[in-house]
Short mmCIF file of C-alpha atoms and ligand atoms in Angstrom, two decimals:
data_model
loop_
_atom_site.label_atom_id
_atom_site.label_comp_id
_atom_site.label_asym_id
_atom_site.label_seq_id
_atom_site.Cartn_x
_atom_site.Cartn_y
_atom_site.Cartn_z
CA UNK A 262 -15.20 6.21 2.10
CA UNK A 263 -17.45 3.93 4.49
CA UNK A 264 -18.60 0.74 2.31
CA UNK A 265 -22.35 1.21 3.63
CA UNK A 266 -21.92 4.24 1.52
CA UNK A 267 -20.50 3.18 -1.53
CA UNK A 268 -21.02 0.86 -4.42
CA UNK A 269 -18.86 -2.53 -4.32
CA UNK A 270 -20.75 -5.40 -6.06
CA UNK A 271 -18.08 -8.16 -4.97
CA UNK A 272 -18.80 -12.01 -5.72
CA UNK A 273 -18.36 -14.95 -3.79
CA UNK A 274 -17.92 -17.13 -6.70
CA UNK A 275 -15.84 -16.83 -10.13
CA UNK A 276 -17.76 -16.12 -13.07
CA UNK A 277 -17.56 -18.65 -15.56
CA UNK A 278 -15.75 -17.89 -18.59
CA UNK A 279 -12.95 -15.61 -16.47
CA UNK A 280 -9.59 -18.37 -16.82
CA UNK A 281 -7.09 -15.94 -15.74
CA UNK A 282 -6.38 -14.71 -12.34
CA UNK A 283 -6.35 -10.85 -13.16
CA UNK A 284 -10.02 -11.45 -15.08
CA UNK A 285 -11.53 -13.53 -12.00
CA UNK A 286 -10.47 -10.89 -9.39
CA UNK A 287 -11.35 -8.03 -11.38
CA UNK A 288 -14.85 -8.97 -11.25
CA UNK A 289 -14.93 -10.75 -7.82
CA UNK A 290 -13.59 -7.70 -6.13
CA UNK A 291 -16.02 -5.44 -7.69
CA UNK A 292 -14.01 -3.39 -10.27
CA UNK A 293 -15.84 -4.57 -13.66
CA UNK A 294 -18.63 -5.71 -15.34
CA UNK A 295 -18.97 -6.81 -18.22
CA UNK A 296 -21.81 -5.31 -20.39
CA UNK A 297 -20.82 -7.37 -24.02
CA UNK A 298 -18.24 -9.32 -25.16
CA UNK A 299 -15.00 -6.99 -25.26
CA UNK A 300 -16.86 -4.30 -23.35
CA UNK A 301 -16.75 -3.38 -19.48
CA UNK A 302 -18.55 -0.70 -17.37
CA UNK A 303 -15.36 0.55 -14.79
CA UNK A 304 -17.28 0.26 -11.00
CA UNK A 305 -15.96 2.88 -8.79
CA UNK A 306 -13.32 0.72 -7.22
CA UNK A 307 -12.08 -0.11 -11.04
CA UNK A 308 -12.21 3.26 -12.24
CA UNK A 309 -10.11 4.64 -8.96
CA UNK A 310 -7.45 2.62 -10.10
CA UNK A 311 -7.65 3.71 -13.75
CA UNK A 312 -7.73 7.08 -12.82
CA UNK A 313 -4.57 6.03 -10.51
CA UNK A 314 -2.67 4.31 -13.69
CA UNK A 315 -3.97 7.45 -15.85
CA UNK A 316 -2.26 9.65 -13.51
CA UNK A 317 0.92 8.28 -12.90
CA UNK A 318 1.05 8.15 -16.70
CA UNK A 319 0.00 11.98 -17.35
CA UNK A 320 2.66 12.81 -14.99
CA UNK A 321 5.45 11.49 -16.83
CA UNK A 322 4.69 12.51 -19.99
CA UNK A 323 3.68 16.13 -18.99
CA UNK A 324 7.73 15.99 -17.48
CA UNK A 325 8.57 14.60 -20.38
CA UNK A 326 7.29 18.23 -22.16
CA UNK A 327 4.82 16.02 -24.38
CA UNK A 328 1.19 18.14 -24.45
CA UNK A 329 -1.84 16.60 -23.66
CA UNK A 330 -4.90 17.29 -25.62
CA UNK A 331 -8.20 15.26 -26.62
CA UNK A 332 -9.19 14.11 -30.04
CA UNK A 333 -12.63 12.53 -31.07
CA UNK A 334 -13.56 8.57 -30.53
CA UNK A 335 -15.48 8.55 -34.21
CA UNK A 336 -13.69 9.67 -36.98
CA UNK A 337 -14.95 10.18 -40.54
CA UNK A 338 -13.59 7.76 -43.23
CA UNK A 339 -12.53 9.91 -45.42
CA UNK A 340 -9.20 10.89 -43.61
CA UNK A 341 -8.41 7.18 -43.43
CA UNK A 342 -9.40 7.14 -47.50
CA UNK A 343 -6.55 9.79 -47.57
CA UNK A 344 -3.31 8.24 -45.50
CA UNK A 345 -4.52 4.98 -47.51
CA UNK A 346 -5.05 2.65 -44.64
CA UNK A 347 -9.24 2.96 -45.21
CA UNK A 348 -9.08 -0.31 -46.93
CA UNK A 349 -6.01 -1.98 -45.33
CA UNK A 350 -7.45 -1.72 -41.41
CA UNK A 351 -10.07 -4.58 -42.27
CA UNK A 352 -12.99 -6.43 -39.68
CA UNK A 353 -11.18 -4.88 -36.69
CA UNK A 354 -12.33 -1.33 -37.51
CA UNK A 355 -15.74 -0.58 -36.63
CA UNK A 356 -17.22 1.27 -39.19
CA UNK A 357 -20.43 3.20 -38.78
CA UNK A 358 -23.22 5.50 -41.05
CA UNK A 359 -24.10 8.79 -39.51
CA UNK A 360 -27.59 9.97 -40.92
CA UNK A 361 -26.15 11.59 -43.88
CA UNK A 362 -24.98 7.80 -45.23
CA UNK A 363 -21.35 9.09 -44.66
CA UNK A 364 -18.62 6.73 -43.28
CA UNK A 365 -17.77 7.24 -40.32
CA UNK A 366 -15.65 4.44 -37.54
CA UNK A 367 -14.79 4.75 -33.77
CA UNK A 368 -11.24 5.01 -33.87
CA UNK A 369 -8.89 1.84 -33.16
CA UNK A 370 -6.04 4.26 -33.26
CA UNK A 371 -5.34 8.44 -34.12
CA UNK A 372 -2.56 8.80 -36.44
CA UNK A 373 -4.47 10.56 -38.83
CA UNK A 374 -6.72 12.52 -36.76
CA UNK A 375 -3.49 14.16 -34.93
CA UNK A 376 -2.32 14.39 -38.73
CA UNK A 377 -5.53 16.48 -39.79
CA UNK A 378 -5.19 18.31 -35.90
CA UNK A 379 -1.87 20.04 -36.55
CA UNK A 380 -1.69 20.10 -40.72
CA UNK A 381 -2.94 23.35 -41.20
CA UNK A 382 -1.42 25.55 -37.86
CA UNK A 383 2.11 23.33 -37.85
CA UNK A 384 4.01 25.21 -41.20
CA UNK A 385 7.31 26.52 -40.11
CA UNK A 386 10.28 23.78 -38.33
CA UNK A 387 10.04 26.79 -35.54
CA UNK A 388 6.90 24.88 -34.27
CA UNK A 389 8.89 21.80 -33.90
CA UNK A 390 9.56 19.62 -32.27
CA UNK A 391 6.27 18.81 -30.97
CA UNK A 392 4.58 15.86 -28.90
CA UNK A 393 0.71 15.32 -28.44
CA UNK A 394 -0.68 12.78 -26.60
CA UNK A 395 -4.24 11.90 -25.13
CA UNK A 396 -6.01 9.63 -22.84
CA UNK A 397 -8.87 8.14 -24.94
CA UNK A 398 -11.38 4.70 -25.52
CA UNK A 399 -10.00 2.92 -28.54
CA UNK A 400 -12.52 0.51 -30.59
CA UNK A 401 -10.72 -2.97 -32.16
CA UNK A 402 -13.33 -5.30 -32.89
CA UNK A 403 -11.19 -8.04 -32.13
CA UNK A 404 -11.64 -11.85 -33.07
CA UNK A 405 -10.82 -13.12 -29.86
CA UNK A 406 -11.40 -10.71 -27.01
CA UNK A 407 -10.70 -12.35 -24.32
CA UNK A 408 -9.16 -11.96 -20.20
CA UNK A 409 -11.09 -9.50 -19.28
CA UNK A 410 -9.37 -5.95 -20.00
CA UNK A 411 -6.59 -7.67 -21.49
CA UNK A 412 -7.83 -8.10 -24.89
CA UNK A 413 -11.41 -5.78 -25.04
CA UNK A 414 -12.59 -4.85 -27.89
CA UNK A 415 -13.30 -0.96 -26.18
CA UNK A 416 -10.19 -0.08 -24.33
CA UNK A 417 -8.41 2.86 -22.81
CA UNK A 418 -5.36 3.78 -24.43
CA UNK A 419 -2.69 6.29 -24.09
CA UNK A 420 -1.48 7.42 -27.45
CA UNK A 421 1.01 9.92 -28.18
CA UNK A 422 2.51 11.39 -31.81
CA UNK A 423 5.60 13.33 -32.06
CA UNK A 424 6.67 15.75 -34.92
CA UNK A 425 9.98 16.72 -36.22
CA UNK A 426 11.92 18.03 -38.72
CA UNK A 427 14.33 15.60 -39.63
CA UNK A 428 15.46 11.87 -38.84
CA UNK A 429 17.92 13.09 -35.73
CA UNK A 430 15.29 15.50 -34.53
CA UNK A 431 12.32 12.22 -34.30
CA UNK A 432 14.84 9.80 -33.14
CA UNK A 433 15.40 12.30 -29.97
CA UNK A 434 11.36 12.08 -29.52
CA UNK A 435 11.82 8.46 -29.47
CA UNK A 436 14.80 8.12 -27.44
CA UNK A 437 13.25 10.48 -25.05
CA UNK A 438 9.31 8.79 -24.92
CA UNK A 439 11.43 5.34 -24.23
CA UNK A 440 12.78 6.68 -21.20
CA UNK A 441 10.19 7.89 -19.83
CA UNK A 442 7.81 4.44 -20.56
CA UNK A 443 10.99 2.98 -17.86
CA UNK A 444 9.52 5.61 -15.94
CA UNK A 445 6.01 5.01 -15.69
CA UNK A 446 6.16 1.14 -15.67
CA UNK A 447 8.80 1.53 -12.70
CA UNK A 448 6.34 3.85 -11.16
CA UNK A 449 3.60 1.23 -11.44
CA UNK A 450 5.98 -1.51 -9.75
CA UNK A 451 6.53 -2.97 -12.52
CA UNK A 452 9.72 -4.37 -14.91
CA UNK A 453 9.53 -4.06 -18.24
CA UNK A 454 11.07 -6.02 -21.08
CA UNK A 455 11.77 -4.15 -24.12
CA UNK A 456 11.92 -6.16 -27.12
CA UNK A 457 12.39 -4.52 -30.81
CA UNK A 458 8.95 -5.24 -32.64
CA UNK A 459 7.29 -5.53 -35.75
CA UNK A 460 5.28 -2.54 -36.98
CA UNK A 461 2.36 -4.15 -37.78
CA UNK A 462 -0.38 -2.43 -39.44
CA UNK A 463 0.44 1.10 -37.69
CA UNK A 464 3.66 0.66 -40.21
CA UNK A 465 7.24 2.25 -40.33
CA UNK A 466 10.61 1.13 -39.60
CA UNK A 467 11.54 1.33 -35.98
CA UNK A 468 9.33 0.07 -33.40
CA UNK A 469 10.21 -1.50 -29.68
CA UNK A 470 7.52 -3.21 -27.67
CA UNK A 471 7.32 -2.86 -23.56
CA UNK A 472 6.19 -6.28 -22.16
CA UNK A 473 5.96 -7.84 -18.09
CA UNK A 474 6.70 -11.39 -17.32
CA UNK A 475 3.89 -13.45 -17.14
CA UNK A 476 2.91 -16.93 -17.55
CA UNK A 477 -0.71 -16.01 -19.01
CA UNK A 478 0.54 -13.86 -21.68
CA UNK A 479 0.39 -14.18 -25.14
CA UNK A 480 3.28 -13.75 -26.61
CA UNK A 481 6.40 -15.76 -25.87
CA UNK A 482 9.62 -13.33 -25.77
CA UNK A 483 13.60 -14.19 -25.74
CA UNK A 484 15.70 -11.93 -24.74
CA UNK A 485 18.83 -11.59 -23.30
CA UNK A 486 18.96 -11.15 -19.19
CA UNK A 487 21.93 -8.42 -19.38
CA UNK A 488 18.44 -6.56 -19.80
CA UNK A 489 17.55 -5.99 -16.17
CA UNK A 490 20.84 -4.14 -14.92
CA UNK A 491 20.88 -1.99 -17.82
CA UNK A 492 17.02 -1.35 -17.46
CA UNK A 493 18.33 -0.05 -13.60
CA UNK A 494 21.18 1.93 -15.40
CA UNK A 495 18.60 3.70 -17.96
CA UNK A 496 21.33 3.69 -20.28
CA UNK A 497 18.71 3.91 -23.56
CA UNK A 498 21.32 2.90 -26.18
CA UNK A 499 22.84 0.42 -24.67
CA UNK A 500 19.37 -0.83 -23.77
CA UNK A 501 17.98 -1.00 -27.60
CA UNK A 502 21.15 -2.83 -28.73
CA UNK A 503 20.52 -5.05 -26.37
CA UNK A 504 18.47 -8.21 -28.46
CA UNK A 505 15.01 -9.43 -27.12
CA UNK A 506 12.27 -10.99 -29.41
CA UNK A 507 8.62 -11.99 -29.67
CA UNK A 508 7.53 -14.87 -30.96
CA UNK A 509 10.09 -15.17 -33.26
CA UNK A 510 12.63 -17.89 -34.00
CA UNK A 511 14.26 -17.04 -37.09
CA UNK A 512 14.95 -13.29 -35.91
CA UNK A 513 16.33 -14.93 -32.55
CA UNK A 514 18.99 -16.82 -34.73
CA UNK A 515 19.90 -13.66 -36.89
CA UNK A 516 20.82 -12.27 -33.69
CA UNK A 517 23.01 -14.67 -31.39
CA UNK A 518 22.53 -14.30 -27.08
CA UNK A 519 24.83 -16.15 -25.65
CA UNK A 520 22.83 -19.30 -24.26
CA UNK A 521 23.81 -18.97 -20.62
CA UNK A 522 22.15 -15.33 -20.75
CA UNK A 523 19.10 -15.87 -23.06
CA UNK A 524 15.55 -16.27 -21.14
CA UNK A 525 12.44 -17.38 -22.52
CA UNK A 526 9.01 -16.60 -20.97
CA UNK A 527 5.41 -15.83 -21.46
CA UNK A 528 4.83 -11.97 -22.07
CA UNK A 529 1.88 -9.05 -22.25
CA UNK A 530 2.15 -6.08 -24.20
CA UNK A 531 1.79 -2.88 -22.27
CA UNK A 532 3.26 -0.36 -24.58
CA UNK A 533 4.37 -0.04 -28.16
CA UNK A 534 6.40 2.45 -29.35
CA UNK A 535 7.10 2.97 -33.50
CA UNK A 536 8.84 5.65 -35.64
CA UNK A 537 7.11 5.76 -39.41
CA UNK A 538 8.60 8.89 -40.59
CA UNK A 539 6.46 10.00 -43.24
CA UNK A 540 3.88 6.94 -43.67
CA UNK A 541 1.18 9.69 -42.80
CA UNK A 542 2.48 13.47 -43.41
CA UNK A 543 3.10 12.41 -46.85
CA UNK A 544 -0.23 10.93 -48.03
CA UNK A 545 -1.81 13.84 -46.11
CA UNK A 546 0.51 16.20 -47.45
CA UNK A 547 1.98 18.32 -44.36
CA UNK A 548 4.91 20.19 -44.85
CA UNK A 549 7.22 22.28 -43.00
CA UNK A 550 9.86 24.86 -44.34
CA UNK A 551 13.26 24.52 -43.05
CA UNK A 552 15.48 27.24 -42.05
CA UNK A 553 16.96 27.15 -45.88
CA UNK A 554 13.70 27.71 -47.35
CA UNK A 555 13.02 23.64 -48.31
CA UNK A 556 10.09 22.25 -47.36
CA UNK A 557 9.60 18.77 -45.83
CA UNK A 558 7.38 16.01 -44.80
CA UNK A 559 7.23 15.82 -41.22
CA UNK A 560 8.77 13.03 -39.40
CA UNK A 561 6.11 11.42 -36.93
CA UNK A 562 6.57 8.74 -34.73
CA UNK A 563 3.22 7.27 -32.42
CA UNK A 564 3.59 5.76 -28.63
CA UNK A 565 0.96 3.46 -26.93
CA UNK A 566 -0.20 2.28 -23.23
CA UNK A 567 -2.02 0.25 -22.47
CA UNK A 568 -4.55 1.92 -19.91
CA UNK A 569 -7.10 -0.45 -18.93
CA UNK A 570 -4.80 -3.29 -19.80
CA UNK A 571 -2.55 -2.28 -17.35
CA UNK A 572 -4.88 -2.84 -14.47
CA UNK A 573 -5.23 -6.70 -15.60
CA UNK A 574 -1.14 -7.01 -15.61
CA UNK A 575 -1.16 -5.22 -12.08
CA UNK A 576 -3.18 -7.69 -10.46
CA UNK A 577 -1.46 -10.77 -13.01
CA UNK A 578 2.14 -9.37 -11.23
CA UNK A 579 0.72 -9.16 -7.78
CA UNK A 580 -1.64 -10.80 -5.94
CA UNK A 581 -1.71 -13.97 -3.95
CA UNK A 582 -4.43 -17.09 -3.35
CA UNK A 583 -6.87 -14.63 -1.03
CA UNK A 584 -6.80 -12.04 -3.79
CA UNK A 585 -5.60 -8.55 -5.05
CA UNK A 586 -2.29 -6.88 -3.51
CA UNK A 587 -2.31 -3.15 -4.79
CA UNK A 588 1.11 -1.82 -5.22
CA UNK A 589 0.65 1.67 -3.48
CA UNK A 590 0.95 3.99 -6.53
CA UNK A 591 -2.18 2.74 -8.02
CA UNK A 592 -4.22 1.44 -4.73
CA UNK A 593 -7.85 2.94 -5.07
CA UNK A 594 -7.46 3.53 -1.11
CA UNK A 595 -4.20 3.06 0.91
CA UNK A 596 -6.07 1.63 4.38
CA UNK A 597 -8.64 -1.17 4.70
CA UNK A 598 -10.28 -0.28 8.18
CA UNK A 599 -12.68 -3.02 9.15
CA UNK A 600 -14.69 -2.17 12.29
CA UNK A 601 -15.30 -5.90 14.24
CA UNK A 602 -16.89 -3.94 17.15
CA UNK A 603 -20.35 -3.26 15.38
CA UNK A 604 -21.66 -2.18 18.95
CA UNK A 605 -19.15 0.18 19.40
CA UNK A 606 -18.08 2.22 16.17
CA UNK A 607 -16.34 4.78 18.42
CA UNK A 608 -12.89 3.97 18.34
CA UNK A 609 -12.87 3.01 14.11
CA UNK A 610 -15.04 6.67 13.77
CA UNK A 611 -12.83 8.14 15.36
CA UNK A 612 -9.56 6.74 12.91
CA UNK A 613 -11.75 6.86 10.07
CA UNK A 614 -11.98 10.77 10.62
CA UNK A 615 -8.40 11.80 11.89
CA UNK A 616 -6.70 9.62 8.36
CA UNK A 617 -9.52 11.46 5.80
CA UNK A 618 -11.99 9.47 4.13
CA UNK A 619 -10.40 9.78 0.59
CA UNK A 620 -7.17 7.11 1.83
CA UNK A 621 -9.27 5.18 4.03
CA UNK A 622 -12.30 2.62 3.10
CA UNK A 623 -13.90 1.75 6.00
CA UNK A 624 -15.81 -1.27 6.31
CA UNK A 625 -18.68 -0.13 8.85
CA UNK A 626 -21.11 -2.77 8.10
CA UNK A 627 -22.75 -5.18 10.57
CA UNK A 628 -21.41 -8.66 8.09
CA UNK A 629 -19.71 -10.78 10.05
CA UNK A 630 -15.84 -11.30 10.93
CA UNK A 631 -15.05 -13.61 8.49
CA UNK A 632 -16.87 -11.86 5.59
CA UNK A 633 -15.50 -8.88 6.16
CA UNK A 634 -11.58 -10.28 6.39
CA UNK A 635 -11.99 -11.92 3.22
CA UNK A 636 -13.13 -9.15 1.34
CA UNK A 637 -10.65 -6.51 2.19
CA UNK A 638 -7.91 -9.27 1.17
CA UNK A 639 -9.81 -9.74 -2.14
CA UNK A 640 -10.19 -5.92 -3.12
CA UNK A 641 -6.13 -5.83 -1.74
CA UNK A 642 -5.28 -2.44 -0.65
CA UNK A 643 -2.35 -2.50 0.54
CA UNK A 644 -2.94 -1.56 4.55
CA UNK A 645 -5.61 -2.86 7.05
CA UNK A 646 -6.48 -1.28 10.40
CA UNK A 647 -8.18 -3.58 12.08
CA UNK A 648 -10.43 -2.70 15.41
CA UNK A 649 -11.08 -5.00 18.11
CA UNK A 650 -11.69 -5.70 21.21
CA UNK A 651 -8.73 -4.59 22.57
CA UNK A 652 -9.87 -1.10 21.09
CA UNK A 653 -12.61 -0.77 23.89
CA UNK A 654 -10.37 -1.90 27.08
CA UNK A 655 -6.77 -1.08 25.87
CA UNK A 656 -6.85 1.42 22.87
CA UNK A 657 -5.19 -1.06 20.57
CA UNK A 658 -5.45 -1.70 17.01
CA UNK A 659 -3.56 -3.81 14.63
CA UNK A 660 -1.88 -2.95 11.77
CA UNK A 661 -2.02 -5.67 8.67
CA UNK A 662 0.09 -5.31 5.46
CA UNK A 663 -2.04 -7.15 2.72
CA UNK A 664 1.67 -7.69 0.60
CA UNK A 665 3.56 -9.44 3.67
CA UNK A 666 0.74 -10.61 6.25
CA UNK A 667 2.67 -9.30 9.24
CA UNK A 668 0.34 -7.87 12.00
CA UNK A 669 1.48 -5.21 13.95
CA UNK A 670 -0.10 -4.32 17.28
CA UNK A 671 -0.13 -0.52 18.20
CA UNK A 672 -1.88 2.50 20.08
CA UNK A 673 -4.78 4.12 17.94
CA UNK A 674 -2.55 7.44 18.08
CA UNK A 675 0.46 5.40 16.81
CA UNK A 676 -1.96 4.11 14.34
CA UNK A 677 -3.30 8.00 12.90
CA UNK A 678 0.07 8.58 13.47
CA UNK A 679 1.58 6.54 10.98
CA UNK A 680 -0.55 6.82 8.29
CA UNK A 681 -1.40 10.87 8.45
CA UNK A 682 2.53 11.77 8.43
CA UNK A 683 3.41 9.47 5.22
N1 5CA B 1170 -1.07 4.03 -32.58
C1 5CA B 1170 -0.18 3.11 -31.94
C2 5CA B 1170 0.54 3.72 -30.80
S1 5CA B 1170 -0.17 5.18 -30.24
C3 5CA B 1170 -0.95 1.87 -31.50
O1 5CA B 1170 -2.14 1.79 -31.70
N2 5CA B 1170 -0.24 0.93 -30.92
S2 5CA B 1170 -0.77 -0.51 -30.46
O2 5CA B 1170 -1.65 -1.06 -31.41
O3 5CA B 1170 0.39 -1.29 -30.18
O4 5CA B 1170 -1.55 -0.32 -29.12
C4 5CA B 1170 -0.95 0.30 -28.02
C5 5CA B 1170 -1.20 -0.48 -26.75
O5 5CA B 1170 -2.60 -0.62 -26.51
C6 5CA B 1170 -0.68 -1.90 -26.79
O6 5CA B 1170 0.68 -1.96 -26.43
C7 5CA B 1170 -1.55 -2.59 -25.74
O7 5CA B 1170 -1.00 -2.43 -24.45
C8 5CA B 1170 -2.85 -1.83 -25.83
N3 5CA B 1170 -3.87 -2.61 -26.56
C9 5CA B 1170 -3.90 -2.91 -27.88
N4 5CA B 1170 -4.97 -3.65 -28.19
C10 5CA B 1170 -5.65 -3.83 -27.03
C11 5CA B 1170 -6.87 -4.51 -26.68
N5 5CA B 1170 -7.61 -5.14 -27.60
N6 5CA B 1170 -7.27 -4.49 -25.38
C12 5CA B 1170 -6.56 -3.84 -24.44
N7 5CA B 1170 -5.41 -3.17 -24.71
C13 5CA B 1170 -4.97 -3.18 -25.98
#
């Protein structure tokens, strides 16, 4: 992509209002904008690495054998009226009249749309077990919303329901969708701290939370630092034994770590997982017949990301004073090539072409040096080519990596080289 092509709104300064870092870049570097309070247009740098985040995400639960599928952002009322939580859900829930004067709201959450979606084809245990999940914008009209994508009031969510036949069966699905959220944070660079949760007012019994470390979070967890080798070891039941708490003193003394291995620090919530059993398929009535002729409820258990969240803790895990530093799994392009010989574009053209324009954002534009350093250290992918003079006379570029700073001189072959063969 060459930037006199493309659409990067960047900003010289903050805008006030943004107090954490994640927020300021995000709109600095030309990713969002924010169109009301809790609400952000994606720009196409933004939505690249969405799409990135989406991906990595898809990928592991498609392994994972869950099926993805799309349900609707408004939702009528009356299957809420029906699982009972119509009344409970409160100011968050935005609630809306379609011409007919029936109640309809944009969905802060699908448990009883996916209900509704599989009640009347899902009869026999044969169809079991089953796992649905869907990429979707979420509505919470929050009291608060606040860091940028962190707390929106519209926000991309990945949401995913599993269905079984019995308590074993469902704790399986669970078992199985916590692996796999190791997975796709660990894909994404990141560590996660699982801490056992409240259920809040999605309900049930069994619910874990996936957090990363940082000091701008919200929530303050303890847990117990055994947690990082075993999080290496993926060893899932020693891993949910293991205790780690939010916010919460009292639970932290029912369950004694050992002072020398309890750590305290500021957290954000990038996944929640819960098992409710039947808090939905019984209200809503869906059945399945057992091998033995019974019939029972269905056992259900619901799994959220985080989507557009997770591109605020990205940048809140890495980046430095100059700006962004994508890890390369979710960089919207893997080179930065800035062109400082405006006269003579031959030499970046030419790299620019060989590498394929869909890894490469070129900065061809006539702004001057400095400009053009700072920005492709604010928007942070993670690897610069950077054309000189010693292009022209020697055929020599340098190679920058945004993460470390090290410069590397090299041959523009060596250069195409590197970066076409990984
Ligand atoms: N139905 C369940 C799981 S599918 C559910 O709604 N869970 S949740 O309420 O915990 O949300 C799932 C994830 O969405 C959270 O872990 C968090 O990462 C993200 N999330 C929740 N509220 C917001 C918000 N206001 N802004 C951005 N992300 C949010």
């Amino acid at each position: 992509m060459r930037l006199s092509k493309y659409y990067l709104p960047t900003l010289k300064e903050t805008p006030a209002g943004a107090e954490i870092v994640s927020h300021k870049y995000l709109l600095r570097a030309g990713l969002i904008k924010q169109t009301a309070s809790g609400i952000y247009s994606w720009l196409p740098l933004g939505l690249s690495v969405l799409k990135n985040i989406e991906n990595i995400i898809r990928d592991e639960m498609n392994k994972s054998g869950a099926i993805e599928a799309l349900m609707p952002c408004i939702q009528p009322a009356t299957l809420w009226q029906e699982s009972g939580r119509y009344d409970d859900y409160g100011k968050e829930m935005l609630r809306i009249k379609d011409r007919h004067e029936s109640d309809m709201l944009f969905g802060p959450t699908h448990e009883e749309v996916v209900t509704d979606l599989i009640r009347d084809a899902v009869k026999s245990y044969k169809n079991l077990p089953l796992c649905l999940y869907q990429i979707q914008w979420k509505f919470r009209d929050e009291v608060r919303p606040r860091y940028g994508v962190m707390r929106g009031r519209e926000f991309l969510m990945k949401d995913a329901y599993s269905f079984d036949v019995s308590y074993e069966s469902a704790m399986d699905s669970y078992n199985l969708m916590y692996k796999t959220y190791i997975k796709i944070f660990k894909r994404m660079g990141l560590t996660p701290i699982v801490l056992r949760a409240d259920t809040g007012p999605i309900g049930g019994n069994l619910s874990h939370e996936f957090h990363i470390l940082a000091n701008t979070g919200e929530s303050t967890l303890y847990y117990d630092n055994k947690i990082f080798k075993l999080l290496e070891s993926e060893d899932i039941e020693s891993l949910k034994n293991i205790y780690a708490v939010a916010d919460d003193m009292h639970d932290l003394k029912l369950c004694f770590i050992p002072q020398k291995q309890l750590n305290i620090s500021k957290g954000i919530e990038i996944g929640h997982i819960f098992y409710f059993g039947d808090k939905y398929s019984k209200p809503m009535n869906v059945k399945v017949t057992l091998q033995d002729g019974k019939n029972v409820n269905i056992h259900m258990g619901s799994y959220g990301i985080g989507v557009s969240r997770l591109v605020g803790v990205i940048i809140e895990a890495f980046h430095d004073d100059k700006g962004i530093i994508w890890p390369e799994a979710v960089a919207p392009f893997r080179i930065g090539l800035i062109n400082l010989q405006t006269k003579a574009t031959g030499a970046a053209d030419r790299i620019y072409e060989a590498l394929k324009s869909d890894k490469v954002f070129y900065d061809d534009t006539e702004e001057n040096v400095g400009v053009k350093f700072a920005r492709m250290d604010l928007i942070g992918l993670p690897w610069q080519i950077i054309v000189g003079k010693k292009a022209v006379s020697e055929n020599i570029v340098e190679i920058k990596n945004r993460a470390t700073g090290e410069v590397e001189e090299m041959r523009i072959e060596e250069a195409i080289n590197r970066f076409s063969t990984k």
